[in-house]
PDB file of C-alpha atoms in Angstrom:
ATOM      1  CA  UNK A   1     185.274 149.303  93.234  1.00  0.00           C
ATOM      2  CA  UNK A   2     181.719 149.067  91.959  1.00  0.00           C
ATOM      3  CA  UNK A   3     180.447 147.804  95.291  1.00  0.00           C
ATOM      4  CA  UNK A   4     179.249 150.792  97.385  1.00  0.00           C
ATOM      5  CA  UNK A   5     179.557 148.823 100.617  1.00  0.00           C
ATOM      6  CA  UNK A   6     183.258 148.156 100.040  1.00  0.00           C
ATOM      7  CA  UNK A   7     183.729 151.825  99.191  1.00  0.00           C
ATOM      8  CA  UNK A   8     182.015 152.993 102.384  1.00  0.00           C
ATOM      9  CA  UNK A   9     184.083 150.550 104.436  1.00  0.00           C
ATOM     10  CA  UNK A  10     187.275 151.873 102.849  1.00  0.00           C
ATOM     11  CA  UNK A  11     186.170 155.416 103.672  1.00  0.00           C
ATOM     12  CA  UNK A  12     185.379 154.402 107.239  1.00  0.00           C
ATOM     13  CA  UNK A  13     188.832 152.812 107.604  1.00  0.00           C
ATOM     14  CA  UNK A  14     190.437 155.993 106.245  1.00  0.00           C
ATOM     15  CA  UNK A  15     188.509 158.370 108.478  1.00  0.00           C
ATOM     16  CA  UNK A  16     189.304 156.607 111.738  1.00  0.00           C
ATOM     17  CA  UNK A  17     188.699 153.706 114.047  1.00  0.00           C
ATOM     18  CA  UNK A  18     185.577 151.586 113.544  1.00  0.00           C
ATOM     19  CA  UNK A  19     182.724 152.229 115.939  1.00  0.00           C
ATOM     20  CA  UNK A  20     181.926 149.769 118.695  1.00  0.00           C
ATOM     21  CA  UNK A  21     178.732 148.419 117.016  1.00  0.00           C
ATOM     22  CA  UNK A  22     180.768 147.600 113.886  1.00  0.00           C
ATOM     23  CA  UNK A  23     183.275 145.594 115.912  1.00  0.00           C
ATOM     24  CA  UNK A  24     180.526 143.922 117.936  1.00  0.00           C
ATOM     25  CA  UNK A  25     178.564 142.911 114.824  1.00  0.00           C
ATOM     26  CA  UNK A  26     181.697 141.543 113.166  1.00  0.00           C
ATOM     27  CA  UNK A  27     182.544 139.437 116.229  1.00  0.00           C
ATOM     28  CA  UNK A  28     178.952 138.238 116.570  1.00  0.00           C
ATOM     29  CA  UNK A  29     178.712 137.301 112.886  1.00  0.00           C
ATOM     30  CA  UNK A  30     181.972 135.356 112.944  1.00  0.00           C
ATOM     31  CA  UNK A  31     180.804 133.610 116.121  1.00  0.00           C
ATOM     32  CA  UNK A  32     177.529 132.629 114.462  1.00  0.00           C
ATOM     33  CA  UNK A  33     179.379 131.308 111.420  1.00  0.00           C
ATOM     34  CA  UNK A  34     181.682 129.253 113.641  1.00  0.00           C
ATOM     35  CA  UNK A  35     178.691 127.915 115.607  1.00  0.00           C
ATOM     36  CA  UNK A  36     176.827 126.925 112.419  1.00  0.00           C
ATOM     37  CA  UNK A  37     179.896 125.160 111.023  1.00  0.00           C
ATOM     38  CA  UNK A  38     180.407 123.375 114.336  1.00  0.00           C
ATOM     39  CA  UNK A  39     176.781 122.183 114.414  1.00  0.00           C
ATOM     40  CA  UNK A  40     177.067 121.016 110.802  1.00  0.00           C
ATOM     41  CA  UNK A  41     180.272 119.120 111.619  1.00  0.00           C
ATOM     42  CA  UNK A  42     178.702 117.497 114.704  1.00  0.00           C
ATOM     43  CA  UNK A  43     175.686 116.414 112.649  1.00  0.00           C
ATOM     44  CA  UNK A  44     177.938 114.791 110.022  1.00  0.00           C
ATOM     45  CA  UNK A  45     180.018 112.997 112.670  1.00  0.00           C
ATOM     46  CA  UNK A  46     176.854 111.772 114.420  1.00  0.00           C
ATOM     47  CA  UNK A  47     175.449 110.414 111.156  1.00  0.00           C
ATOM     48  CA  UNK A  48     178.735 108.661 110.371  1.00  0.00           C
ATOM     49  CA  UNK A  49     178.839 107.060 113.834  1.00  0.00           C
ATOM     50  CA  UNK A  50     175.208 105.900 113.534  1.00  0.00           C
ATOM     51  CA  UNK A  51     175.842 104.449 110.078  1.00  0.00           C
ATOM     52  CA  UNK A  52     179.008 102.751 111.343  1.00  0.00           C
ATOM     53  CA  UNK A  53     177.191 101.177 114.319  1.00  0.00           C
ATOM     54  CA  UNK A  54     174.367 100.079 111.998  1.00  0.00           C
ATOM     55  CA  UNK A  55     176.897  98.479 109.648  1.00  0.00           C
ATOM     56  CA  UNK A  56     178.743  96.712 112.514  1.00  0.00           C
ATOM     57  CA  UNK A  57     175.446  95.441 113.926  1.00  0.00           C
ATOM     58  CA  UNK A  58     174.321  93.978 110.610  1.00  0.00           C
ATOM     59  CA  UNK A  59     177.694  92.472 109.724  1.00  0.00           C
ATOM     60  CA  UNK A  60     177.808  90.763 113.139  1.00  0.00           C
ATOM     61  CA  UNK A  61     174.309  89.384 112.520  1.00  0.00           C
ATOM     62  CA  UNK A  62     175.481  88.061 109.163  1.00  0.00           C
ATOM     63  CA  UNK A  63     178.539  86.511 110.790  1.00  0.00           C
ATOM     64  CA  UNK A  64     176.425  84.777 113.459  1.00  0.00           C
ATOM     65  CA  UNK A  65     173.846  83.348 111.046  1.00  0.00           C
TER      66      UNK A  65
END
């Protein structure tokens, strides 16, 4: 247990219930992480859809000509 933060958290868990700001920060941080992952996922899906449409468009042009 070289990490002092882990040690202090263990002590806090031993001494009693976590304070409201601790809980609030934990919830907010997990929410932010979820939001960032969601945005990243949406960006990937959007890029894939655009690339797919681009590919379909060009292959149909090739088929016509």
